[in-house]
Amino acid sequence: MNQIPVTVLTGYLGAGKTTLLNRILTEQHGKKYAVIVNEFGEIGIDNDLVVNADEEVFEMNNGCICCTVRGDLIRILGGLMKRQGRFDGILIETTGLADPAPVAQTFFVDEEVRRQTLLDSIVTVVDARHVVQRLGDSHEALEQIAFADVVLLNKTDLVSAEELMQVEKRIRSINATAIIHRTQRCEVDFAAILGRRAFDLERILAIEPNFLSEDDHQHDDAVKSVCLRTDRPLDGTRLMGWMQRLLAERGQDLLRTKGILSIAGQDMQFVVQSVHMLMEGNFTKPWRSQEDRESRLVFIGRNIDELELRQQFVACIA
Amino acid sequence: MSFSAEQGKTSLLDRVGTGQTVKAYVVGVAFLEEGVLAAALGDGRVAFIGSDSVDAPRFVSVNDGACLSLAVDLGGDRVLTGGDDGRLVSTDTAGTASTITTISGRWVELVTVSVASELRAAAFGKTVRLFARDGSEVGTFDHPNTVGGLAFDPKGRRLATAHYGGASLWWAKAGGQQPKRLAWSGSHLSLTWSPDGKYIVTAMQENELHGWRVADGADMRMSGYSAKVKSMSWLPKGRYLATSGAEPVVCWPFHGKGGPMGKVPLDLGRGVDGVVTVVAAHPRHDVVAAGYEDGATILVQIDRAHPVLVKQPGEGAVTALAWSADGQHLALGTESGFIGRVRLSDWRAPT
């Protein structure tokens, strides 16, 4: 069965999420989308495959305290599968105040959702003018940036070049792996936000070694990114043991983890992704060359002790 | 897949059945009067297929999007369907569709009919609505979350619903009542009421079943499944509950004291590979029809080790199974739009 790509659109109230959604739905790009909108949608959506969702966040009985899923999404995605062939992809709009974790976790936890769909990317629309204030007063605004694969830094015409640079740095310090596009009225090439799954993990390889310069630390956001790297192969057993322990103990604070890892004795790249405590890892494709084999592991989370993580990571070197 | 006893033999569908393609996901199948088979489809149509295999099916466009649910309506000569366009529709075999109600923006994922009390119930998101034979609405029942399961008791006097956090028991009459809540944490996705009215069983998000004894609310957990249980069906007199969600057909014993507690379920159809997606118990005999994720379908008796092949793998996962009231016809539907029917009166069980 073909897995249907799913794009999640998040963003604080007024950032321009609905503008983006309407642009995707009305402009010519040859693709048809089913849209799952929240019941408090800001303006009407003109599309014949719109589903209203109540964001029903359910706890799982699997002994994992932070493991919540969107029960309504499981149901709606299952229902949409009965209309397969009528659309090429699914867009999910979340409310401005939503924490993206339950949406992302739904794609890890539910076997049917995993089999039938593919979480393509989480796109977060950010209002360049108000985001700094939002980051100060809203837990959700921070989470939405932390979870993003793609950030649309929107309304750039309303801020100065200097302010824009500061905002971008701030976003980068929270989420080192997200691709940032500067936009006005969400005008962006759709190829930059839709159908990106494979590319987004590759993105980890492109992170600047010094993405955090000293002066960035002045903002002290509760959420930050830590990027670990080594060009020496890792011991697969030790690495997995460490990561499983780490996520079990610290999963509530670790919002997202992404890595492309070089495992000793393996020719393939080991790609790992997690949302809080839920992790999945696969050997995906061969390294291009031996010289190329640099492992990179990015943690995005709260209360991260960078030094401790670094020491534990180094201890996994084969 | 492999059949130790049946290997190399043709299926019942090849020998005593007919099949056709309808080019849409088969949501449900049901037999109506005079052997007419009805199927609700993922493109919003209902298909009526006559008992004479030379007749082409009659298609009726009923819902704007997908049909999501199907039940035989009162009178036995029509079907009740709910769609993702918010419409609850009753359609007769002549093709006349009458809309009972429309709640736009809501999916109608569950419909059920009680012949005993002549009532129909349908879930519209968090609200269950009850309708009389003439189509008038006689009650509404609100829930804190979307309703996942819906069933009348055998007399049609009570209505049970499943939802996040447990199940609710309502009297099947006017609203304004407080339900009896049966609490169990987690998300309950479907529900069935035992034919003797003594037990309620729900299927959960966590690949397990939860049961309650209605009299005292005693809890029962039934676990060990490899997938979500999507289908449950009671064997005659409610002696066993057959379920999907595992490689064998798991049948929990409900006869005797205490229901299934402390007892081992029967696992039927061992040796057949793949996860069971749908089950339908025969109305009169201890026989279960089971459809698999690869499209294979079998019949298995509870005291017979070797299953009988109804349909070879193919055409996508089996999504629907139904017996005729007399147990002489079995119908099946699949994900990719295959509908088959088998006449068991023409077939003799191997002895």
PDB file of N, CA and C in Angstrom, chain A residues 1 39 49-54 56-62 69 71-72 74-83 86 109-113 115-116, chain B residues 24-25 27 42-43 64-68 84 105-107 109 125-126 144-147 164 184-187 204-208 226 228 230 293 335:
ATOM      1  N   MET A   1       0.838  -1.198   0.000  1.00  0.00           N
ATOM      2  CA  MET A   1       0.000   0.000   0.000  1.00  0.00           C
ATOM      3  C   MET A   1       0.879   1.257   0.000  1.00  0.00           C
ATOM      4  N   GLU A  39     -11.644  22.750  14.878  1.00  0.00           N
ATOM      5  CA  GLU A  39     -13.015  23.283  14.831  1.00  0.00           C
ATOM      6  C   GLU A  39     -13.077  24.775  15.123  1.00  0.00           C
ATOM      7  N   LEU A  49     -12.651  18.355   0.437  1.00  0.00           N
ATOM      8  CA  LEU A  49     -12.239  17.284   1.338  1.00  0.00           C
ATOM      9  C   LEU A  49     -11.762  17.867   2.668  1.00  0.00           C
ATOM     10  N   VAL A  50     -12.652  18.578   3.324  1.00  0.00           N
ATOM     11  CA  VAL A  50     -12.313  19.180   4.609  1.00  0.00           C
ATOM     12  C   VAL A  50     -12.966  18.378   5.727  1.00  0.00           C
ATOM     13  N   VAL A  51     -12.216  18.062   6.738  1.00  0.00           N
ATOM     14  CA  VAL A  51     -12.746  17.367   7.897  1.00  0.00           C
ATOM     15  C   VAL A  51     -12.527  18.241   9.120  1.00  0.00           C
ATOM     16  N   ASN A  52     -13.583  18.442   9.893  1.00  0.00           N
ATOM     17  CA  ASN A  52     -13.447  19.177  11.148  1.00  0.00           C
ATOM     18  C   ASN A  52     -13.011  18.232  12.248  1.00  0.00           C
ATOM     19  N   ALA A  53     -11.983  18.616  12.973  1.00  0.00           N
ATOM     20  CA  ALA A  53     -11.505  17.762  14.056  1.00  0.00           C
ATOM     21  C   ALA A  53     -11.610  18.489  15.382  1.00  0.00           C
ATOM     22  N   ASP A  54     -12.065  17.743  16.402  1.00  0.00           N
ATOM     23  CA  ASP A  54     -11.931  18.240  17.770  1.00  0.00           C
ATOM     24  C   ASP A  54     -10.597  17.666  18.216  1.00  0.00           C
ATOM     25  N   GLU A  56      -8.804  15.837  20.186  1.00  0.00           N
ATOM     26  CA  GLU A  56      -9.001  14.958  21.337  1.00  0.00           C
ATOM     27  C   GLU A  56      -7.680  14.293  21.688  1.00  0.00           C
ATOM     28  N   VAL A  57      -7.056  14.798  22.740  1.00  0.00           N
ATOM     29  CA  VAL A  57      -5.759  14.268  23.148  1.00  0.00           C
ATOM     30  C   VAL A  57      -5.973  13.167  24.183  1.00  0.00           C
ATOM     31  N   PHE A  58      -5.513  11.966  23.842  1.00  0.00           N
ATOM     32  CA  PHE A  58      -5.723  10.805  24.709  1.00  0.00           C
ATOM     33  C   PHE A  58      -4.407  10.303  25.262  1.00  0.00           C
ATOM     34  N   GLU A  59      -4.459   9.868  26.504  1.00  0.00           N
ATOM     35  CA  GLU A  59      -3.278   9.200  27.076  1.00  0.00           C
ATOM     36  C   GLU A  59      -3.318   7.739  26.690  1.00  0.00           C
ATOM     37  N   MET A  60      -2.138   7.190  26.417  1.00  0.00           N
ATOM     38  CA  MET A  60      -2.044   5.771  26.122  1.00  0.00           C
ATOM     39  C   MET A  60      -1.822   5.009  27.419  1.00  0.00           C
ATOM     40  N   ASN A  61      -2.339   3.769  27.482  1.00  0.00           N
ATOM     41  CA  ASN A  61      -2.093   2.916  28.647  1.00  0.00           C
ATOM     42  C   ASN A  61      -0.856   2.072  28.414  1.00  0.00           C
ATOM     43  N   ASN A  62       0.261   2.700  28.105  1.00  0.00           N
ATOM     44  CA  ASN A  62       1.451   1.894  27.835  1.00  0.00           C
ATOM     45  C   ASN A  62       2.564   2.215  28.823  1.00  0.00           C
ATOM     46  N   VAL A  69      -1.715  10.861  22.414  1.00  0.00           N
ATOM     47  CA  VAL A  69      -1.973  10.823  20.975  1.00  0.00           C
ATOM     48  C   VAL A  69      -3.242  11.609  20.675  1.00  0.00           C
ATOM     49  N   GLY A  71      -6.556  11.151  19.429  1.00  0.00           N
ATOM     50  CA  GLY A  71      -7.520  10.101  19.124  1.00  0.00           C
ATOM     51  C   GLY A  71      -8.354  10.429  17.895  1.00  0.00           C
ATOM     52  N   ASP A  72      -8.707  11.697  17.728  1.00  0.00           N
ATOM     53  CA  ASP A  72      -9.524  12.101  16.583  1.00  0.00           C
ATOM     54  C   ASP A  72      -8.764  11.881  15.277  1.00  0.00           C
ATOM     55  N   ILE A  74      -6.459   9.563  14.632  1.00  0.00           N
ATOM     56  CA  ILE A  74      -6.409   8.133  14.327  1.00  0.00           C
ATOM     57  C   ILE A  74      -7.689   7.729  13.599  1.00  0.00           C
ATOM     58  N   ARG A  75      -8.803   8.214  14.135  1.00  0.00           N
ATOM     59  CA  ARG A  75     -10.110   7.906  13.566  1.00  0.00           C
ATOM     60  C   ARG A  75     -10.273   8.513  12.165  1.00  0.00           C
ATOM     61  N   ILE A  76      -9.917   9.788  12.041  1.00  0.00           N
ATOM     62  CA  ILE A  76     -10.129  10.483  10.774  1.00  0.00           C
ATOM     63  C   ILE A  76      -9.210   9.934   9.689  1.00  0.00           C
ATOM     64  N   LEU A  77      -7.957   9.671  10.024  1.00  0.00           N
ATOM     65  CA  LEU A  77      -7.041   9.115   9.014  1.00  0.00           C
ATOM     66  C   LEU A  77      -7.557   7.756   8.549  1.00  0.00           C
ATOM     67  N   GLY A  78      -8.070   6.957   9.491  1.00  0.00           N
ATOM     68  CA  GLY A  78      -8.651   5.654   9.143  1.00  0.00           C
ATOM     69  C   GLY A  78      -9.829   5.833   8.194  1.00  0.00           C
ATOM     70  N   GLY A  79     -10.671   6.823   8.472  1.00  0.00           N
ATOM     71  CA  GLY A  79     -11.834   7.089   7.624  1.00  0.00           C
ATOM     72  C   GLY A  79     -11.420   7.562   6.242  1.00  0.00           C
ATOM     73  N   LEU A  80     -10.408   8.403   6.173  1.00  0.00           N
ATOM     74  CA  LEU A  80      -9.954   8.923   4.868  1.00  0.00           C
ATOM     75  C   LEU A  80      -9.397   7.810   3.988  1.00  0.00           C
ATOM     76  N   MET A  81      -8.863   6.765   4.623  1.00  0.00           N
ATOM     77  CA  MET A  81      -8.311   5.656   3.833  1.00  0.00           C
ATOM     78  C   MET A  81      -9.396   4.952   3.011  1.00  0.00           C
ATOM     79  N   LYS A  82     -10.649   5.118   3.432  1.00  0.00           N
ATOM     80  CA  LYS A  82     -11.751   4.529   2.673  1.00  0.00           C
ATOM     81  C   LYS A  82     -11.983   5.294   1.375  1.00  0.00           C
ATOM     82  N   ARG A  83     -11.400   6.488   1.279  1.00  0.00           N
ATOM     83  CA  ARG A  83     -11.553   7.294   0.054  1.00  0.00           C
ATOM     84  C   ARG A  83     -10.240   7.385  -0.681  1.00  0.00           C
ATOM     85  N   ARG A  86      -8.549   9.478  -3.975  1.00  0.00           N
ATOM     86  CA  ARG A  86      -9.232  10.755  -4.211  1.00  0.00           C
ATOM     87  C   ARG A  86      -8.339  11.946  -3.887  1.00  0.00           C
ATOM     88  N   VAL A 109       2.909   5.971  17.356  1.00  0.00           N
ATOM     89  CA  VAL A 109       2.257   4.999  18.229  1.00  0.00           C
ATOM     90  C   VAL A 109       1.279   4.090  17.501  1.00  0.00           C
ATOM     91  N   ASP A 110       0.454   4.653  16.619  1.00  0.00           N
ATOM     92  CA  ASP A 110      -0.630   3.851  16.058  1.00  0.00           C
ATOM     93  C   ASP A 110      -0.138   3.078  14.837  1.00  0.00           C
ATOM     94  N   GLU A 111      -0.235   1.735  14.917  1.00  0.00           N
ATOM     95  CA  GLU A 111       0.299   0.880  13.859  1.00  0.00           C
ATOM     96  C   GLU A 111      -0.365   1.134  12.510  1.00  0.00           C
ATOM     97  N   GLU A 112      -1.667   1.343  12.526  1.00  0.00           N
ATOM     98  CA  GLU A 112      -2.376   1.551  11.256  1.00  0.00           C
ATOM     99  C   GLU A 112      -1.991   2.871  10.624  1.00  0.00           C
ATOM    100  N   VAL A 113      -1.903   3.900  11.466  1.00  0.00           N
ATOM    101  CA  VAL A 113      -1.501   5.209  10.961  1.00  0.00           C
ATOM    102  C   VAL A 113      -0.090   5.104  10.369  1.00  0.00           C
ATOM    103  N   ARG A 115       1.313   2.488   9.087  1.00  0.00           N
ATOM    104  CA  ARG A 115       1.315   1.687   7.866  1.00  0.00           C
ATOM    105  C   ARG A 115       0.735   2.469   6.685  1.00  0.00           C
ATOM    106  N   GLN A 116      -0.278   3.283   6.963  1.00  0.00           N
ATOM    107  CA  GLN A 116      -1.016   3.908   5.864  1.00  0.00           C
ATOM    108  C   GLN A 116      -0.536   5.303   5.513  1.00  0.00           C
TER     109      GLN A 116
ATOM    110  N   ALA B  24     -14.314   0.405  -5.279  1.00  0.00           N
ATOM    111  CA  ALA B  24     -14.323   1.298  -4.106  1.00  0.00           C
ATOM    112  C   ALA B  24     -14.198   0.427  -2.865  1.00  0.00           C
ATOM    113  N   TYR B  25     -13.618   0.991  -1.846  1.00  0.00           N
ATOM    114  CA  TYR B  25     -13.450   0.329  -0.554  1.00  0.00           C
ATOM    115  C   TYR B  25     -14.815  -0.183  -0.073  1.00  0.00           C
ATOM    116  N   VAL B  27     -17.084  -0.896   2.753  1.00  0.00           N
ATOM    117  CA  VAL B  27     -17.175  -0.512   4.158  1.00  0.00           C
ATOM    118  C   VAL B  27     -17.953  -1.552   4.953  1.00  0.00           C
ATOM    119  N   GLY B  42     -16.843   3.063  -0.160  1.00  0.00           N
ATOM    120  CA  GLY B  42     -16.034   4.222   0.199  1.00  0.00           C
ATOM    121  C   GLY B  42     -16.205   5.421  -0.716  1.00  0.00           C
ATOM    122  N   ASP B  43     -16.939   5.256  -1.834  1.00  0.00           N
ATOM    123  CA  ASP B  43     -17.188   6.406  -2.712  1.00  0.00           C
ATOM    124  C   ASP B  43     -18.606   6.946  -2.549  1.00  0.00           C
ATOM    125  N   ASP B  64     -22.327  11.967  -0.083  1.00  0.00           N
ATOM    126  CA  ASP B  64     -21.466  12.784  -0.932  1.00  0.00           C
ATOM    127  C   ASP B  64     -20.005  12.360  -0.873  1.00  0.00           C
ATOM    128  N   GLY B  65     -19.564  11.916   0.273  1.00  0.00           N
ATOM    129  CA  GLY B  65     -18.170  11.480   0.391  1.00  0.00           C
ATOM    130  C   GLY B  65     -18.100   9.979   0.414  1.00  0.00           C
ATOM    131  N   ALA B  66     -17.770   9.436   1.572  1.00  0.00           N
ATOM    132  CA  ALA B  66     -17.726   7.988   1.749  1.00  0.00           C
ATOM    133  C   ALA B  66     -18.871   7.559   2.636  1.00  0.00           C
ATOM    134  N   CYS B  67     -19.405   6.350   2.367  1.00  0.00           N
ATOM    135  CA  CYS B  67     -20.261   5.712   3.361  1.00  0.00           C
ATOM    136  C   CYS B  67     -19.314   5.211   4.444  1.00  0.00           C
ATOM    137  N   LEU B  68     -19.667   5.429   5.685  1.00  0.00           N
ATOM    138  CA  LEU B  68     -18.791   5.003   6.775  1.00  0.00           C
ATOM    139  C   LEU B  68     -19.392   3.881   7.610  1.00  0.00           C
ATOM    140  N   ASP B  84     -19.581  10.500   5.594  1.00  0.00           N
ATOM    141  CA  ASP B  84     -18.736  11.584   6.090  1.00  0.00           C
ATOM    142  C   ASP B  84     -19.264  12.952   5.651  1.00  0.00           C
ATOM    143  N   GLY B 105     -20.775  18.715   8.793  1.00  0.00           N
ATOM    144  CA  GLY B 105     -19.498  18.809   9.497  1.00  0.00           C
ATOM    145  C   GLY B 105     -19.240  17.662  10.451  1.00  0.00           C
ATOM    146  N   ARG B 106     -20.164  16.717  10.565  1.00  0.00           N
ATOM    147  CA  ARG B 106     -19.964  15.556  11.442  1.00  0.00           C
ATOM    148  C   ARG B 106     -19.925  14.285  10.629  1.00  0.00           C
ATOM    149  N   TRP B 107     -19.077  13.376  11.000  1.00  0.00           N
ATOM    150  CA  TRP B 107     -19.069  12.070  10.351  1.00  0.00           C
ATOM    151  C   TRP B 107     -20.052  11.152  11.066  1.00  0.00           C
ATOM    152  N   GLU B 109     -20.208   7.679  11.771  1.00  0.00           N
ATOM    153  CA  GLU B 109     -19.384   6.486  11.691  1.00  0.00           C
ATOM    154  C   GLU B 109     -20.035   5.237  12.253  1.00  0.00           C
ATOM    155  N   GLY B 125     -20.275  12.218  15.788  1.00  0.00           N
ATOM    156  CA  GLY B 125     -19.217  12.736  16.653  1.00  0.00           C
ATOM    157  C   GLY B 125     -19.476  12.370  18.101  1.00  0.00           C
ATOM    158  N   LYS B 126     -19.719  13.378  18.947  1.00  0.00           N
ATOM    159  CA  LYS B 126     -19.904  13.140  20.379  1.00  0.00           C
ATOM    160  C   LYS B 126     -21.361  12.883  20.756  1.00  0.00           C
ATOM    161  N   PRO B 144     -18.631  13.291  26.422  1.00  0.00           N
ATOM    162  CA  PRO B 144     -17.490  14.216  26.512  1.00  0.00           C
ATOM    163  C   PRO B 144     -16.507  14.051  25.347  1.00  0.00           C
ATOM    164  N   ASN B 145     -16.508  12.896  24.704  1.00  0.00           N
ATOM    165  CA  ASN B 145     -15.591  12.627  23.589  1.00  0.00           C
ATOM    166  C   ASN B 145     -16.340  11.965  22.451  1.00  0.00           C
ATOM    167  N   THR B 146     -15.674  11.817  21.331  1.00  0.00           N
ATOM    168  CA  THR B 146     -16.275  11.156  20.181  1.00  0.00           C
ATOM    169  C   THR B 146     -16.634   9.714  20.529  1.00  0.00           C
ATOM    170  N   VAL B 147     -17.815   9.310  20.109  1.00  0.00           N
ATOM    171  CA  VAL B 147     -18.295   7.966  20.402  1.00  0.00           C
ATOM    172  C   VAL B 147     -17.638   6.977  19.437  1.00  0.00           C
ATOM    173  N   TYR B 164     -13.610   7.532  25.005  1.00  0.00           N
ATOM    174  CA  TYR B 164     -12.408   7.674  25.817  1.00  0.00           C
ATOM    175  C   TYR B 164     -12.791   7.596  27.290  1.00  0.00           C
ATOM    176  N   TRP B 184     -13.021   2.856  32.496  1.00  0.00           N
ATOM    177  CA  TRP B 184     -11.751   2.137  32.338  1.00  0.00           C
ATOM    178  C   TRP B 184     -10.857   3.036  31.496  1.00  0.00           C
ATOM    179  N   SER B 185      -9.702   3.407  32.023  1.00  0.00           N
ATOM    180  CA  SER B 185      -8.906   4.419  31.337  1.00  0.00           C
ATOM    181  C   SER B 185      -8.410   3.937  29.980  1.00  0.00           C
ATOM    182  N   GLY B 186      -8.341   4.868  29.056  1.00  0.00           N
ATOM    183  CA  GLY B 186      -7.919   4.539  27.700  1.00  0.00           C
ATOM    184  C   GLY B 186      -9.026   4.833  26.709  1.00  0.00           C
ATOM    185  N   SER B 187      -8.710   4.629  25.448  1.00  0.00           N
ATOM    186  CA  SER B 187      -9.626   4.946  24.377  1.00  0.00           C
ATOM    187  C   SER B 187     -10.335   3.678  23.889  1.00  0.00           C
ATOM    188  N   MET B 204     -10.022  -1.787  22.405  1.00  0.00           N
ATOM    189  CA  MET B 204      -9.283  -0.600  22.822  1.00  0.00           C
ATOM    190  C   MET B 204      -8.133  -0.242  21.891  1.00  0.00           C
ATOM    191  N   GLN B 205      -7.672   0.999  22.032  1.00  0.00           N
ATOM    192  CA  GLN B 205      -6.527   1.482  21.262  1.00  0.00           C
ATOM    193  C   GLN B 205      -5.287   0.595  21.488  1.00  0.00           C
ATOM    194  N   GLU B 206      -5.183   0.017  22.681  1.00  0.00           N
ATOM    195  CA  GLU B 206      -3.969  -0.729  23.044  1.00  0.00           C
ATOM    196  C   GLU B 206      -4.013  -2.214  22.670  1.00  0.00           C
ATOM    197  N   ASN B 207      -4.607  -2.583  21.571  1.00  0.00           N
ATOM    198  CA  ASN B 207      -4.643  -3.976  21.123  1.00  0.00           C
ATOM    199  C   ASN B 207      -5.172  -4.924  22.200  1.00  0.00           C
ATOM    200  N   GLU B 208      -6.234  -4.552  22.876  1.00  0.00           N
ATOM    201  CA  GLU B 208      -6.848  -5.464  23.828  1.00  0.00           C
ATOM    202  C   GLU B 208      -8.334  -5.163  23.927  1.00  0.00           C
ATOM    203  N   SER B 226      -2.038  -8.876  18.476  1.00  0.00           N
ATOM    204  CA  SER B 226      -0.913  -8.243  17.794  1.00  0.00           C
ATOM    205  C   SER B 226      -1.349  -6.985  17.052  1.00  0.00           C
ATOM    206  N   LYS B 228      -4.936  -3.972  16.547  1.00  0.00           N
ATOM    207  CA  LYS B 228      -6.185  -3.506  17.121  1.00  0.00           C
ATOM    208  C   LYS B 228      -7.300  -4.473  16.737  1.00  0.00           C
ATOM    209  N   LYS B 230     -10.649  -5.019  15.354  1.00  0.00           N
ATOM    210  CA  LYS B 230     -11.570  -4.212  14.559  1.00  0.00           C
ATOM    211  C   LYS B 230     -12.937  -4.864  14.437  1.00  0.00           C
ATOM    212  N   GLU B 293      -5.746  -9.936   6.379  1.00  0.00           N
ATOM    213  CA  GLU B 293      -5.177  -8.721   5.794  1.00  0.00           C
ATOM    214  C   GLU B 293      -4.720  -8.925   4.351  1.00  0.00           C
ATOM    215  N   GLU B 335     -10.871  -4.223   0.702  1.00  0.00           N
ATOM    216  CA  GLU B 335     -10.329  -2.874   0.594  1.00  0.00           C
ATOM    217  C   GLU B 335     -10.304  -2.343  -0.842  1.00  0.00           C
TER     218      GLU B 335
END
